[in-house]
mmCIF file with all atom_site columns, C-alpha atoms in Angstrom:
data_model
loop_
_atom_site.group_PDB
_atom_site.id
_atom_site.type_symbol
_atom_site.label_atom_id
_atom_site.label_alt_id
_atom_site.label_comp_id
_atom_site.label_asym_id
_atom_site.label_entity_id
_atom_site.label_seq_id
_atom_site.pdbx_PDB_ins_code
_atom_site.Cartn_x
_atom_site.Cartn_y
_atom_site.Cartn_z
_atom_site.occupancy
_atom_site.B_iso_or_equiv
_atom_site.pdbx_formal_charge
_atom_site.auth_seq_id
_atom_site.auth_comp_id
_atom_site.auth_asym_id
_atom_site.auth_atom_id
_atom_site.pdbx_PDB_model_num
ATOM 1   C CA . ARG A 1 1   ? -51.477 27.370 -1.078  1.00 48.00 ? 109 ARG A CA 1
ATOM 2   C CA . MET A 1 2   ? -48.345 28.888 -2.559  1.00 45.00 ? 110 MET A CA 1
ATOM 3   C CA . ALA A 1 3   ? -48.027 32.600 -3.220  1.00 44.00 ? 111 ALA A CA 1
ATOM 4   C CA . VAL A 1 4   ? -46.103 33.587 -6.314  1.00 45.00 ? 112 VAL A CA 1
ATOM 5   C CA . ARG A 1 5   ? -43.977 36.726 -6.359  1.00 47.00 ? 113 ARG A CA 1
ATOM 6   C CA . ARG A 1 6   ? -41.125 38.070 -8.457  1.00 50.00 ? 114 ARG A CA 1
ATOM 7   C CA . ALA A 1 7   ? -37.824 37.262 -6.731  1.00 51.00 ? 115 ALA A CA 1
ATOM 8   C CA . VAL A 1 8   ? -35.461 38.783 -9.288  1.00 51.00 ? 116 VAL A CA 1
ATOM 9   C CA . SER A 1 9   ? -35.981 40.928 -12.369 1.00 49.00 ? 117 SER A CA 1
ATOM 10  C CA . ASP A 1 10  ? -36.035 39.506 -15.906 1.00 48.00 ? 118 ASP A CA 1
ATOM 11  C CA . GLN A 1 11  ? -32.870 41.474 -16.679 1.00 48.00 ? 119 GLN A CA 1
ATOM 12  C CA . PHE A 1 12  ? -31.080 39.624 -13.878 1.00 50.00 ? 120 PHE A CA 1
ATOM 13  C CA . LEU A 1 13  ? -31.787 36.069 -15.093 1.00 52.00 ? 121 LEU A CA 1
ATOM 14  C CA . LYS A 1 14  ? -30.089 34.304 -17.991 1.00 55.00 ? 122 LYS A CA 1
ATOM 15  C CA . GLY A 1 15  ? -30.754 30.736 -19.070 1.00 61.00 ? 123 GLY A CA 1
ATOM 16  C CA . ARG A 1 16  ? -32.685 28.096 -17.217 1.00 69.00 ? 124 ARG A CA 1
ATOM 17  C CA . LEU A 1 17  ? -33.147 27.673 -13.496 1.00 87.00 ? 125 LEU A CA 1
ATOM 18  C CA . ALA A 1 18  ? -31.758 24.666 -11.602 1.00 94.00 ? 126 ALA A CA 1
ATOM 19  C CA . TRP A 1 19  ? -33.759 23.564 -8.562  1.00 95.00 ? 127 TRP A CA 1
ATOM 20  C CA . SER A 1 20  ? -31.857 21.944 -5.694  1.00 97.00 ? 128 SER A CA 1
ATOM 21  C CA . PRO A 1 21  ? -32.836 18.301 -5.089  1.00 96.00 ? 129 PRO A CA 1
ATOM 22  C CA . ASP A 1 22  ? -34.702 19.219 -1.903  1.00 97.00 ? 130 ASP A CA 1
ATOM 23  C CA . GLY A 1 23  ? -36.550 22.072 -3.666  1.00 96.00 ? 131 GLY A CA 1
ATOM 24  C CA . THR A 1 24  ? -35.380 24.755 -1.231  1.00 97.00 ? 132 THR A CA 1
ATOM 25  C CA . ARG A 1 25  ? -32.824 26.562 -3.456  1.00 97.00 ? 133 ARG A CA 1
ATOM 26  C CA . ILE A 1 26  ? -32.478 27.679 -7.057  1.00 97.00 ? 134 ILE A CA 1
ATOM 27  C CA . ALA A 1 27  ? -29.194 28.070 -8.934  1.00 97.00 ? 135 ALA A CA 1
ATOM 28  C CA . PHE A 1 28  ? -29.058 30.252 -12.040 1.00 96.00 ? 136 PHE A CA 1
ATOM 29  C CA . THR A 1 29  ? -26.805 32.407 -14.189 1.00 94.00 ? 137 THR A CA 1
ATOM 30  C CA . SER A 1 30  ? -26.939 36.185 -14.234 1.00 92.00 ? 138 SER A CA 1
ATOM 31  C CA . HIS A 1 31  ? -25.331 38.763 -16.481 1.00 86.00 ? 139 HIS A CA 1
ATOM 32  C CA . GLN A 1 32  ? -25.442 41.341 -13.704 1.00 77.00 ? 140 GLN A CA 1
ATOM 33  C CA . ASN A 1 33  ? -21.919 42.657 -14.231 1.00 74.00 ? 141 ASN A CA 1
ATOM 34  C CA . ALA A 1 34  ? -19.683 42.590 -17.309 1.00 83.00 ? 142 ALA A CA 1
ATOM 35  C CA . THR A 1 35  ? -19.702 38.777 -17.269 1.00 89.00 ? 143 THR A CA 1
ATOM 36  C CA . GLU A 1 36  ? -22.033 35.942 -16.351 1.00 93.00 ? 144 GLU A CA 1
ATOM 37  C CA . ASP A 1 37  ? -21.900 34.463 -12.850 1.00 95.00 ? 145 ASP A CA 1
ATOM 38  C CA . VAL A 1 38  ? -23.638 31.657 -10.964 1.00 96.00 ? 146 VAL A CA 1
ATOM 39  C CA . TYR A 1 39  ? -26.017 32.651 -8.159  1.00 96.00 ? 147 TYR A CA 1
ATOM 40  C CA . VAL A 1 40  ? -28.141 30.737 -5.668  1.00 97.00 ? 148 VAL A CA 1
ATOM 41  C CA . MET A 1 41  ? -31.246 31.906 -3.832  1.00 96.00 ? 149 MET A CA 1
ATOM 42  C CA . GLY A 1 42  ? -33.894 30.384 -1.651  1.00 96.00 ? 150 GLY A CA 1
ATOM 43  C CA . ALA A 1 43  ? -36.927 29.009 -3.476  1.00 94.00 ? 151 ALA A CA 1
ATOM 44  C CA . ASP A 1 44  ? -38.917 31.865 -1.897  1.00 93.00 ? 152 ASP A CA 1
ATOM 45  C CA . GLY A 1 45  ? -36.595 34.459 -3.487  1.00 91.00 ? 153 GLY A CA 1
ATOM 46  C CA . THR A 1 46  ? -34.656 35.252 -0.313  1.00 94.00 ? 154 THR A CA 1
ATOM 47  C CA . ARG A 1 47  ? -30.967 34.689 0.524   1.00 95.00 ? 155 ARG A CA 1
ATOM 48  C CA . LEU A 1 48  ? -29.623 35.673 -2.905  1.00 95.00 ? 156 LEU A CA 1
ATOM 49  C CA . ARG A 1 49  ? -25.911 34.830 -3.084  1.00 95.00 ? 157 ARG A CA 1
ATOM 50  C CA . ARG A 1 50  ? -23.349 35.182 -5.865  1.00 95.00 ? 158 ARG A CA 1
ATOM 51  C CA . LEU A 1 51  ? -21.207 32.014 -5.980  1.00 97.00 ? 159 LEU A CA 1
ATOM 52  C CA . THR A 1 52  ? -18.711 32.786 -8.752  1.00 96.00 ? 160 THR A CA 1
ATOM 53  C CA . ARG A 1 53  ? -16.657 35.951 -9.093  1.00 92.00 ? 161 ARG A CA 1
ATOM 54  C CA . ASP A 1 54  ? -14.190 35.082 -11.822 1.00 90.00 ? 162 ASP A CA 1
ATOM 55  C CA . PRO A 1 55  ? -13.712 37.767 -14.531 1.00 91.00 ? 163 PRO A CA 1
ATOM 56  C CA . ALA A 1 56  ? -14.663 35.125 -17.127 1.00 94.00 ? 164 ALA A CA 1
ATOM 57  C CA . ASN A 1 57  ? -18.174 33.796 -17.849 1.00 95.00 ? 165 ASN A CA 1
ATOM 58  C CA . ASP A 1 58  ? -19.762 31.073 -15.675 1.00 96.00 ? 166 ASP A CA 1
ATOM 59  C CA . ASP A 1 59  ? -22.930 29.396 -16.917 1.00 94.00 ? 167 ASP A CA 1
ATOM 60  C CA . SER A 1 60  ? -25.325 26.398 -16.807 1.00 95.00 ? 168 SER A CA 1
ATOM 61  C CA . PRO A 1 61  ? -25.347 25.407 -13.122 1.00 97.00 ? 169 PRO A CA 1
ATOM 62  C CA . ALA A 1 62  ? -26.704 21.963 -12.173 1.00 96.00 ? 170 ALA A CA 1
ATOM 63  C CA . TRP A 1 63  ? -27.003 20.455 -8.686  1.00 97.00 ? 171 TRP A CA 1
ATOM 64  C CA . SER A 1 64  ? -25.448 17.213 -7.479  1.00 98.00 ? 172 SER A CA 1
ATOM 65  C CA . PRO A 1 65  ? -28.094 14.691 -6.403  1.00 97.00 ? 173 PRO A CA 1
ATOM 66  C CA . ASP A 1 66  ? -27.227 15.212 -2.730  1.00 98.00 ? 174 ASP A CA 1
ATOM 67  C CA . GLY A 1 67  ? -27.399 19.034 -3.088  1.00 98.00 ? 175 GLY A CA 1
ATOM 68  C CA . LYS A 1 68  ? -23.855 19.483 -1.758  1.00 98.00 ? 176 LYS A CA 1
ATOM 69  C CA . HIS A 1 69  ? -22.220 20.534 -5.057  1.00 98.00 ? 177 HIS A CA 1
ATOM 70  C CA . ILE A 1 70  ? -22.958 22.464 -8.228  1.00 98.00 ? 178 ILE A CA 1
ATOM 71  C CA . VAL A 1 71  ? -21.445 21.730 -11.623 1.00 98.00 ? 179 VAL A CA 1
ATOM 72  C CA . PHE A 1 72  ? -21.174 24.583 -14.128 1.00 97.00 ? 180 PHE A CA 1
ATOM 73  C CA . CYS A 1 73  ? -19.244 25.595 -17.227 1.00 97.00 ? 181 CYS A CA 1
ATOM 74  C CA . SER A 1 74  ? -16.811 28.494 -17.517 1.00 97.00 ? 182 SER A CA 1
ATOM 75  C CA . ASP A 1 75  ? -14.549 30.063 -20.131 1.00 96.00 ? 183 ASP A CA 1
ATOM 76  C CA . ARG A 1 76  ? -11.861 30.906 -17.518 1.00 94.00 ? 184 ARG A CA 1
ATOM 77  C CA . GLY A 1 77  ? -9.205  28.920 -19.398 1.00 90.00 ? 185 GLY A CA 1
ATOM 78  C CA . GLY A 1 78  ? -9.883  30.545 -22.773 1.00 91.00 ? 186 GLY A CA 1
ATOM 79  C CA . ASN A 1 79  ? -12.459 27.990 -23.882 1.00 94.00 ? 187 ASN A CA 1
ATOM 80  C CA . TRP A 1 80  ? -15.474 26.545 -22.066 1.00 96.00 ? 188 TRP A CA 1
ATOM 81  C CA . ASP A 1 81  ? -14.709 23.796 -19.543 1.00 97.00 ? 189 ASP A CA 1
ATOM 82  C CA . ILE A 1 82  ? -16.651 21.985 -16.827 1.00 97.00 ? 190 ILE A CA 1
ATOM 83  C CA . TYR A 1 83  ? -16.112 22.980 -13.169 1.00 97.00 ? 191 TYR A CA 1
ATOM 84  C CA . VAL A 1 84  ? -17.492 21.757 -9.836  1.00 97.00 ? 192 VAL A CA 1
ATOM 85  C CA . MET A 1 85  ? -17.872 23.685 -6.571  1.00 98.00 ? 193 MET A CA 1
ATOM 86  C CA . ALA A 1 86  ? -19.463 23.212 -3.176  1.00 98.00 ? 194 ALA A CA 1
ATOM 87  C CA . ALA A 1 87  ? -23.028 24.526 -2.964  1.00 98.00 ? 195 ALA A CA 1
ATOM 88  C CA . ASP A 1 88  ? -21.727 27.567 -1.051  1.00 97.00 ? 196 ASP A CA 1
ATOM 89  C CA . GLY A 1 89  ? -19.317 28.462 -3.918  1.00 98.00 ? 197 GLY A CA 1
ATOM 90  C CA . SER A 1 90  ? -16.148 27.231 -2.231  1.00 98.00 ? 198 SER A CA 1
ATOM 91  C CA . GLY A 1 91  ? -13.691 24.695 -3.629  1.00 98.00 ? 199 GLY A CA 1
ATOM 92  C CA . GLN A 1 92  ? -14.137 25.527 -7.317  1.00 97.00 ? 200 GLN A CA 1
ATOM 93  C CA . ARG A 1 93  ? -12.181 23.042 -9.437  1.00 96.00 ? 201 ARG A CA 1
ATOM 94  C CA . ARG A 1 94  ? -11.868 22.355 -13.130 1.00 96.00 ? 202 ARG A CA 1
ATOM 95  C CA . LEU A 1 95  ? -12.921 18.901 -14.425 1.00 95.00 ? 203 LEU A CA 1
ATOM 96  C CA . THR A 1 96  ? -12.174 19.160 -18.159 1.00 94.00 ? 204 THR A CA 1
ATOM 97  C CA . ARG A 1 97  ? -9.124  20.555 -19.955 1.00 90.00 ? 205 ARG A CA 1
ATOM 98  C CA . GLY A 1 98  ? -9.460  20.056 -23.674 1.00 84.00 ? 206 GLY A CA 1
ATOM 99  C CA . PRO A 1 99  ? -9.198  22.294 -26.704 1.00 90.00 ? 207 PRO A CA 1
ATOM 100 C CA . ALA A 1 100 ? -12.957 21.942 -27.323 1.00 94.00 ? 208 ALA A CA 1
ATOM 101 C CA . ASP A 1 101 ? -15.764 23.859 -25.619 1.00 96.00 ? 209 ASP A CA 1
ATOM 102 C CA . GLU A 1 102 ? -17.550 21.727 -23.015 1.00 96.00 ? 210 GLU A CA 1
ATOM 103 C CA . ARG A 1 103 ? -20.958 23.007 -21.921 1.00 95.00 ? 211 ARG A CA 1
ATOM 104 C CA . GLU A 1 104 ? -24.416 22.079 -20.607 1.00 94.00 ? 212 GLU A CA 1
ATOM 105 C CA . PRO A 1 105 ? -23.402 19.770 -17.737 1.00 96.00 ? 213 PRO A CA 1
ATOM 106 C CA . SER A 1 106 ? -25.825 17.222 -16.324 1.00 95.00 ? 214 SER A CA 1
ATOM 107 C CA . TRP A 1 107 ? -25.176 15.284 -13.105 1.00 95.00 ? 215 TRP A CA 1
ATOM 108 C CA . SER A 1 108 ? -26.199 11.601 -13.042 1.00 97.00 ? 216 SER A CA 1
ATOM 109 C CA . PRO A 1 109 ? -28.759 10.699 -10.347 1.00 96.00 ? 217 PRO A CA 1
ATOM 110 C CA . ASP A 1 110 ? -26.263 8.337  -8.669  1.00 97.00 ? 218 ASP A CA 1
ATOM 111 C CA . GLY A 1 111 ? -23.797 11.246 -8.383  1.00 97.00 ? 219 GLY A CA 1
ATOM 112 C CA . ASN A 1 112 ? -20.970 9.364  -10.129 1.00 97.00 ? 220 ASN A CA 1
ATOM 113 C CA . LYS A 1 113 ? -20.915 10.976 -13.587 1.00 97.00 ? 221 LYS A CA 1
ATOM 114 C CA . ILE A 1 114 ? -21.337 14.331 -15.291 1.00 97.00 ? 222 ILE A CA 1
ATOM 115 C CA . ALA A 1 115 ? -22.464 14.431 -18.922 1.00 97.00 ? 223 ALA A CA 1
ATOM 116 C CA . PHE A 1 116 ? -21.891 17.461 -21.128 1.00 97.00 ? 224 PHE A CA 1
ATOM 117 C CA . THR A 1 117 ? -21.890 18.742 -24.708 1.00 95.00 ? 225 THR A CA 1
ATOM 118 C CA . VAL A 1 118 ? -18.544 18.941 -26.499 1.00 96.00 ? 226 VAL A CA 1
ATOM 119 C CA . ARG A 1 119 ? -18.329 21.573 -29.245 1.00 94.00 ? 227 ARG A CA 1
ATOM 120 C CA . GLN A 1 120 ? -15.354 21.349 -31.577 1.00 89.00 ? 228 GLN A CA 1
ATOM 121 C CA . GLY A 1 121 ? -16.535 21.896 -35.125 1.00 88.00 ? 229 GLY A CA 1
ATOM 122 C CA . SER A 1 122 ? -19.464 19.534 -34.516 1.00 91.00 ? 230 SER A CA 1
ATOM 123 C CA . PHE A 1 123 ? -21.359 18.548 -31.370 1.00 93.00 ? 231 PHE A CA 1
ATOM 124 C CA . SER A 1 124 ? -20.776 15.422 -29.279 1.00 94.00 ? 232 SER A CA 1
ATOM 125 C CA . ILE A 1 125 ? -21.986 14.031 -25.965 1.00 95.00 ? 233 ILE A CA 1
ATOM 126 C CA . ALA A 1 126 ? -19.373 13.030 -23.391 1.00 95.00 ? 234 ALA A CA 1
ATOM 127 C CA . PHE A 1 127 ? -19.274 12.204 -19.707 1.00 95.00 ? 235 PHE A CA 1
ATOM 128 C CA . THR A 1 128 ? -16.689 12.227 -16.947 1.00 95.00 ? 236 THR A CA 1
ATOM 129 C CA . ASP A 1 129 ? -16.615 9.465  -14.356 1.00 95.00 ? 237 ASP A CA 1
ATOM 130 C CA . LEU A 1 130 ? -15.996 11.318 -11.083 1.00 94.00 ? 238 LEU A CA 1
ATOM 131 C CA . HIS A 1 131 ? -14.330 8.311  -9.414  1.00 92.00 ? 239 HIS A CA 1
ATOM 132 C CA . SER A 1 132 ? -11.799 7.474  -12.123 1.00 93.00 ? 240 SER A CA 1
ATOM 133 C CA . GLY A 1 133 ? -11.538 10.953 -13.661 1.00 90.00 ? 241 GLY A CA 1
ATOM 134 C CA . SER A 1 134 ? -11.838 9.440  -17.133 1.00 92.00 ? 242 SER A CA 1
ATOM 135 C CA . THR A 1 135 ? -13.835 11.189 -19.826 1.00 93.00 ? 243 THR A CA 1
ATOM 136 C CA . ARG A 1 136 ? -15.269 9.586  -22.930 1.00 91.00 ? 244 ARG A CA 1
ATOM 137 C CA . ILE A 1 137 ? -17.386 10.627 -25.871 1.00 93.00 ? 245 ILE A CA 1
ATOM 138 C CA . VAL A 1 138 ? -20.498 8.460  -26.183 1.00 93.00 ? 246 VAL A CA 1
ATOM 139 C CA . ALA A 1 139 ? -22.325 10.073 -29.121 1.00 92.00 ? 247 ALA A CA 1
ATOM 140 C CA . SER A 1 140 ? -21.605 12.347 -32.065 1.00 91.00 ? 248 SER A CA 1
ATOM 141 C CA . GLY A 1 141 ? -23.975 14.976 -33.380 1.00 90.00 ? 249 GLY A CA 1
ATOM 142 C CA . GLY A 1 142 ? -25.811 15.687 -30.130 1.00 90.00 ? 250 GLY A CA 1
ATOM 143 C CA . GLU A 1 143 ? -26.248 18.301 -27.403 1.00 92.00 ? 251 GLU A CA 1
ATOM 144 C CA . ASP A 1 144 ? -28.308 19.044 -24.263 1.00 91.00 ? 252 ASP A CA 1
ATOM 145 C CA . ALA A 1 145 ? -27.791 15.589 -22.699 1.00 94.00 ? 253 ALA A CA 1
ATOM 146 C CA . THR A 1 146 ? -29.638 14.649 -19.530 1.00 94.00 ? 254 THR A CA 1
ATOM 147 C CA . TRP A 1 147 ? -29.282 11.475 -17.472 1.00 96.00 ? 255 TRP A CA 1
ATOM 148 C CA . GLY A 1 148 ? -32.121 9.020  -17.048 1.00 95.00 ? 256 GLY A CA 1
ATOM 149 C CA . PRO A 1 149 ? -33.221 7.952  -13.559 1.00 95.00 ? 257 PRO A CA 1
ATOM 150 C CA . ASP A 1 150 ? -31.055 4.801  -13.847 1.00 95.00 ? 258 ASP A CA 1
ATOM 151 C CA . SER A 1 151 ? -27.800 6.819  -14.307 1.00 95.00 ? 259 SER A CA 1
ATOM 152 C CA . ARG A 1 152 ? -27.053 4.602  -17.314 1.00 95.00 ? 260 ARG A CA 1
ATOM 153 C CA . HIS A 1 153 ? -29.064 6.157  -20.136 1.00 96.00 ? 261 HIS A CA 1
ATOM 154 C CA . LEU A 1 154 ? -28.751 9.632  -21.621 1.00 95.00 ? 262 LEU A CA 1
ATOM 155 C CA . LEU A 1 155 ? -31.393 11.501 -23.573 1.00 95.00 ? 263 LEU A CA 1
ATOM 156 C CA . TYR A 1 156 ? -30.057 14.155 -25.943 1.00 94.00 ? 264 TYR A CA 1
ATOM 157 C CA . SER A 1 157 ? -31.057 16.363 -28.858 1.00 92.00 ? 265 SER A CA 1
ATOM 158 C CA . THR A 1 158 ? -29.708 16.168 -32.398 1.00 90.00 ? 266 THR A CA 1
ATOM 159 C CA . GLY A 1 159 ? -31.562 19.338 -33.338 1.00 84.00 ? 267 GLY A CA 1
ATOM 160 C CA . SER A 1 160 ? -34.569 17.686 -34.972 1.00 86.00 ? 268 SER A CA 1
ATOM 161 C CA . SER A 1 161 ? -34.874 14.563 -32.817 1.00 89.00 ? 269 SER A CA 1
ATOM 162 C CA . LEU A 1 162 ? -34.393 13.164 -29.332 1.00 92.00 ? 270 LEU A CA 1
ATOM 163 C CA . VAL A 1 163 ? -32.081 10.170 -29.000 1.00 93.00 ? 271 VAL A CA 1
ATOM 164 C CA . LEU A 1 164 ? -31.741 7.719  -26.116 1.00 95.00 ? 272 LEU A CA 1
ATOM 165 C CA . ILE A 1 165 ? -28.293 6.178  -25.617 1.00 95.00 ? 273 ILE A CA 1
ATOM 166 C CA . ASP A 1 166 ? -26.962 3.557  -23.242 1.00 95.00 ? 274 ASP A CA 1
ATOM 167 C CA . ALA A 1 167 ? -23.789 5.213  -21.899 1.00 92.00 ? 275 ALA A CA 1
ATOM 168 C CA . GLN A 1 168 ? -22.284 1.818  -21.018 1.00 90.00 ? 276 GLN A CA 1
ATOM 169 C CA . ASN A 1 169 ? -22.502 0.092  -24.401 1.00 91.00 ? 277 ASN A CA 1
ATOM 170 C CA . GLY A 1 170 ? -23.132 3.008  -26.790 1.00 89.00 ? 278 GLY A CA 1
ATOM 171 C CA . ARG A 1 171 ? -26.354 1.613  -28.266 1.00 93.00 ? 279 ARG A CA 1
ATOM 172 C CA . SER A 1 172 ? -28.768 4.353  -29.229 1.00 93.00 ? 280 SER A CA 1
ATOM 173 C CA . PHE A 1 173 ? -32.106 4.853  -30.908 1.00 91.00 ? 281 PHE A CA 1
ATOM 174 C CA . PRO A 1 174 ? -34.255 7.865  -31.792 1.00 92.00 ? 282 PRO A CA 1
ATOM 175 C CA . VAL A 1 175 ? -37.167 8.441  -29.427 1.00 91.00 ? 283 VAL A CA 1
ATOM 176 C CA . VAL A 1 176 ? -38.815 11.352 -31.273 1.00 86.00 ? 284 VAL A CA 1
ATOM 177 C CA . THR A 1 177 ? -38.062 12.607 -34.778 1.00 85.00 ? 285 THR A CA 1
ATOM 178 C CA . GLY A 1 178 ? -39.360 15.232 -37.187 1.00 78.00 ? 286 GLY A CA 1
ATOM 179 C CA . LEU A 1 179 ? -40.547 17.866 -34.718 1.00 75.00 ? 287 LEU A CA 1
ATOM 180 C CA . GLY A 1 180 ? -38.411 20.718 -35.970 1.00 75.00 ? 288 GLY A CA 1
ATOM 181 C CA . LYS A 1 181 ? -35.951 22.132 -33.416 1.00 80.00 ? 289 LYS A CA 1
ATOM 182 C CA . VAL A 1 182 ? -35.833 19.936 -30.294 1.00 76.00 ? 290 VAL A CA 1
ATOM 183 C CA . THR A 1 183 ? -33.847 21.181 -27.275 1.00 80.00 ? 291 THR A CA 1
ATOM 184 C CA . GLU A 1 184 ? -33.374 20.710 -23.537 1.00 80.00 ? 292 GLU A CA 1
ATOM 185 C CA . PRO A 1 185 ? -34.958 17.279 -22.922 1.00 80.00 ? 293 PRO A CA 1
ATOM 186 C CA . SER A 1 186 ? -35.938 16.448 -19.360 1.00 81.00 ? 294 SER A CA 1
ATOM 187 C CA . TRP A 1 187 ? -36.962 13.258 -17.518 1.00 78.00 ? 295 TRP A CA 1
ATOM 188 C CA . SER A 1 188 ? -39.865 12.974 -15.092 1.00 78.00 ? 296 SER A CA 1
ATOM 189 C CA . HIS A 1 189 ? -38.977 12.130 -11.494 1.00 65.00 ? 297 HIS A CA 1
#
């Protein structure tokens, strides 16, 4: 039987929680100071640790499949870009460097790609291949992308529908339409 207790106050948390793959840690964003930072704590609410300390905003943490890294977005460079760091906060490095805002990163289950939303006038879905370093846009008009269990398909929101796209060949089709505002899709494990 699991006991439930408050680990942090509602004022401390911002955005959604990201569970580590082994279920022992939770990454999240907090607006504790003048800016937003990424924190990690044990699933039982202990061992709270601030991972980012940049004077800019850091947001939307997501774990690598092996639990050794965390991807997040930050506006350190003047606009939002995608960054990766070790799970202890060390080795923070920037992955994207464009004029657009890149947000809402999602790590593929095979650990080889990171998908994200590109915001420059309109919304697009892109991903970076971590081996080659190449980035490409795979869909226009979408946000909140999440990888399927096969690391090939992405599910994303267009605002009023969910769309499934094959990231290799670009073929897509709507999965759900006409529900009003649709956000933050998630796959079962």
